[in-house]
Tab-separated table of C-alpha atoms in Angstrom:
chain	number	residue	atom	x	y	z
A	114	PHE	CA	-12.170	36.590	37.448
A	115	GLU	CA	-8.470	36.556	36.674
A	116	ASP	CA	-8.132	32.982	37.979
A	117	PHE	CA	-11.055	31.865	35.816
A	118	ARG	CA	-9.616	33.642	32.757
A	119	GLN	CA	-6.218	31.931	33.262
A	120	ARG	CA	-7.858	28.510	33.608
A	121	VAL	CA	-9.820	29.036	30.406
A	122	ALA	CA	-6.678	30.229	28.603
A	123	ARG	CA	-4.760	27.143	29.815
A	124	GLY	CA	-7.638	24.906	28.703
A	125	VAL	CA	-7.648	26.509	25.257
A	126	ALA	CA	-3.860	26.126	25.001
A	127	LEU	CA	-4.048	22.478	26.074
A	128	ASP	CA	-6.785	21.793	23.514
A	129	ARG	CA	-4.662	23.389	20.788
A	130	GLN	CA	-1.597	21.379	21.837
A	131	SER	CA	-3.659	18.202	21.921
A	132	ARG	CA	-4.945	18.809	18.359
A	133	GLU	CA	-1.418	19.594	17.139
A	134	LEU	CA	-0.085	16.433	18.777
A	135	GLN	CA	-2.865	14.378	17.210
A	136	GLN	CA	-2.051	15.841	13.765
A	137	LEU	CA	1.647	15.094	14.269
A	138	ASN	CA	0.854	11.513	15.323
A	139	GLN	CA	-1.282	11.052	12.205
A	140	ALA	CA	1.516	12.430	10.029
A	141	VAL	CA	4.072	10.102	11.637
A	142	LEU	CA	1.757	7.104	11.218
A	143	ARG	CA	1.146	8.016	7.576
A	144	ALA	CA	4.887	8.421	6.980
A	145	ALA	CA	5.583	5.077	8.647
A	146	ASN	CA	3.027	3.256	6.487
A	147	GLU	CA	3.256	5.066	3.140
A	148	ASP	CA	5.815	4.795	0.365
A	149	SER	CA	7.125	8.330	0.009
A	150	LEU	CA	7.617	8.050	-3.765
A	151	THR	CA	4.362	6.468	-4.928
A	152	GLY	CA	1.961	7.273	-2.108
A	153	LEU	CA	0.999	3.593	-1.931
A	154	PRO	CA	1.149	1.687	1.323
A	155	ASN	CA	4.702	0.528	2.017
A	156	ARG	CA	6.252	-2.838	2.916
A	157	ARG	CA	5.687	-2.307	6.644
A	158	TYR	CA	1.974	-1.659	6.173
A	159	PHE	CA	1.692	-4.531	3.691
A	160	ILE	CA	3.174	-7.042	6.149
A	161	GLU	CA	0.911	-5.735	8.910
A	162	MET	CA	-2.171	-6.184	6.698
A	163	LEU	CA	-0.942	-9.582	5.534
A	164	ASN	CA	-0.510	-10.806	9.115
A	165	GLU	CA	-4.020	-9.554	9.957
A	166	ARG	CA	-5.380	-11.507	6.988
A	167	LEU	CA	-3.449	-14.596	8.061
A	168	ALA	CA	-4.922	-14.408	11.554
A	169	ARG	CA	-8.445	-14.002	10.157
A	170	ALA	CA	-7.910	-16.871	7.732
A	171	ARG	CA	-6.810	-19.193	10.537
A	172	ASP	CA	-9.591	-18.160	12.907
A	173	ALA	CA	-12.496	-17.914	10.476
A	174	ARG	CA	-11.228	-20.334	7.814
A	175	ARG	CA	-11.517	-17.584	5.212
A	176	HIS	CA	-9.635	-17.744	1.941
A	177	PHE	CA	-7.458	-14.894	0.774
A	178	ALA	CA	-4.550	-14.560	-1.604
A	179	VAL	CA	-1.343	-12.617	-1.737
A	180	GLY	CA	0.480	-11.664	-4.893
A	181	VAL	CA	3.679	-9.955	-5.899
A	182	VAL	CA	3.999	-7.984	-9.135
A	183	ASP	CA	7.536	-7.579	-10.384
A	184	LEU	CA	8.213	-5.172	-13.239
A	185	ASP	CA	10.033	-6.845	-16.133
A	186	GLY	CA	12.979	-4.903	-17.498
A	187	PHE	CA	12.830	-2.084	-14.973
A	188	LYS	CA	16.492	-2.201	-13.935
A	189	PRO	CA	17.892	-1.529	-17.438
A	190	ILE	CA	15.468	1.386	-17.877
A	191	ASN	CA	16.527	2.769	-14.512
A	192	ASP	CA	20.234	2.271	-15.310
A	193	LEU	CA	20.105	3.691	-18.856
A	194	LEU	CA	17.752	6.615	-18.350
A	195	GLY	CA	18.553	7.472	-14.725
A	196	TYR	CA	16.860	7.255	-11.377
A	197	HIS	CA	14.679	10.292	-11.978
A	198	VAL	CA	13.105	8.472	-14.943
A	199	GLY	CA	12.818	5.280	-12.900
A	200	ASP	CA	11.075	7.195	-10.129
A	201	ALA	CA	8.642	8.809	-12.566
A	202	LEU	CA	7.976	5.376	-14.035
A	203	LEU	CA	7.271	3.884	-10.597
A	204	VAL	CA	4.870	6.711	-9.769
A	205	GLU	CA	2.916	6.062	-12.974
A	206	VAL	CA	2.947	2.289	-12.465
A	207	ALA	CA	1.616	2.745	-8.925
A	208	ARG	CA	-1.150	5.021	-10.199
A	209	ARG	CA	-2.137	2.501	-12.867
A	210	LEU	CA	-2.067	-0.509	-10.549
A	211	ARG	CA	-4.196	1.282	-7.963
A	212	ALA	CA	-6.676	2.421	-10.635
A	213	ALA	CA	-6.943	-1.100	-12.085
A	214	ALA	CA	-7.516	-2.859	-8.768
A	215	PRO	CA	-10.905	-3.026	-7.080
A	216	ASP	CA	-11.071	-0.968	-3.868
A	217	ARG	CA	-11.125	-4.058	-1.638
A	218	ILE	CA	-7.671	-5.095	-2.872
A	219	THR	CA	-4.580	-3.758	-1.089
A	220	ILE	CA	-1.695	-2.767	-3.345
A	221	ALA	CA	1.578	-1.716	-1.756
A	222	ARG	CA	5.085	-0.977	-2.931
A	223	ILE	CA	7.170	-3.547	-1.095
A	224	GLY	CA	10.536	-2.700	-2.600
A	225	GLY	CA	12.261	-1.344	-5.692
A	226	ASP	CA	10.073	-2.424	-8.583
A	227	GLU	CA	7.957	-4.917	-6.608
A	228	PHE	CA	4.365	-4.383	-5.608
A	229	GLY	CA	2.468	-6.559	-3.155
A	230	ILE	CA	-1.220	-7.324	-3.546
A	231	ILE	CA	-3.651	-8.713	-0.993
A	232	PHE	CA	-6.850	-10.199	-2.369
A	233	PRO	CA	-9.118	-10.362	0.727
A	234	ASP	CA	-11.630	-12.875	-0.637
A	235	ALA	CA	-10.091	-15.529	-2.838
A	236	GLU	CA	-12.808	-18.161	-2.869
A	237	ASP	CA	-13.096	-18.139	-6.670
A	238	GLU	CA	-9.815	-19.026	-8.356
A	239	ASP	CA	-11.008	-17.873	-11.799
A	240	GLN	CA	-11.969	-14.458	-10.412
A	241	LEU	CA	-8.565	-14.228	-8.735
A	242	ARG	CA	-6.778	-14.923	-12.021
A	243	GLN	CA	-8.996	-12.443	-13.855
A	244	GLU	CA	-8.311	-9.707	-11.287
A	245	CYS	CA	-4.572	-10.335	-11.489
A	246	ARG	CA	-4.645	-10.197	-15.298
A	247	GLY	CA	-6.600	-6.949	-15.105
A	248	ILE	CA	-4.025	-5.436	-12.797
A	249	LEU	CA	-1.167	-6.506	-15.094
A	250	ALA	CA	-3.056	-5.231	-18.154
A	251	ALA	CA	-2.837	-1.737	-16.652
A	252	LEU	CA	0.848	-1.804	-17.621
A	253	ASP	CA	0.097	-2.451	-21.305
A	254	PRO	CA	-0.208	1.065	-22.711
A	255	GLU	CA	3.208	2.641	-23.115
A	256	ILE	CA	4.043	5.075	-20.369
A	257	GLN	CA	4.679	8.580	-21.639
A	258	LEU	CA	7.421	10.445	-19.826
A	259	ALA	CA	9.230	13.678	-20.640
A	260	GLU	CA	12.210	11.584	-21.780
A	261	GLY	CA	10.084	9.461	-24.134
A	262	SER	CA	7.736	6.516	-23.991
A	263	VAL	CA	8.478	3.307	-22.128
A	264	ALA	CA	6.890	-0.086	-22.730
A	265	LEU	CA	6.744	-2.095	-19.536
A	266	THR	CA	5.397	-5.497	-18.559
A	267	GLY	CA	5.054	-7.238	-15.249
A	268	THR	CA	4.913	-10.698	-13.779
A	269	CYS	CA	2.546	-11.641	-10.979
A	270	GLY	CA	2.867	-14.595	-8.638
A	271	ILE	CA	-0.054	-15.479	-6.388
A	272	ALA	CA	-0.386	-17.732	-3.352
A	273	ARG	CA	-3.717	-18.619	-1.762
A	274	CYS	CA	-4.235	-19.101	1.928
A	275	THR	CA	-7.074	-21.433	2.770
A	276	GLY	CA	-7.370	-21.595	6.529
A	277	PRO	CA	-5.527	-22.977	9.528
A	278	ASP	CA	-2.376	-23.903	7.614
A	279	CYS	CA	-1.545	-20.247	6.928
A	280	HIS	CA	1.559	-18.888	8.628
A	281	THR	CA	2.872	-15.484	9.620
A	282	ALA	CA	4.395	-13.535	6.757
A	283	GLU	CA	7.885	-12.143	6.550
A	284	LEU	CA	9.020	-10.485	3.339
């Protein structure tokens, strides 16, 4: 019986270690793919998703679009009011952009005050423009922070990929 008990105890310990290792792997993967400030996907994840889209577009001749939103006037706000205010501003901007975008759209923080957007189905150019305007409109209401309110605008550039001429992305 003692041998059987020890085997069961080792099996239980191995199961526990396996679950802990799996949780650690998930945490590392999340940390590697998530912007620690905003909780949005990060540049690494964005490029990975973009390259997947490019491969699909070439193989299946599917249209998609990629956009970059750059916050206008962010640097002076960050410089004048401090990085803690800039960070709070970025967190709120990320929340608003994510809330304004349909679920099928990927929004990621790709650097500083730049956010990348992947529009998975960009067959209709008018719909693409409308979605981009809707995302930018999320910046319109002034952002209320402890230090005061901040009016912020953004600029969005979009490029469409329409099949076999798409190339691997590097940002």
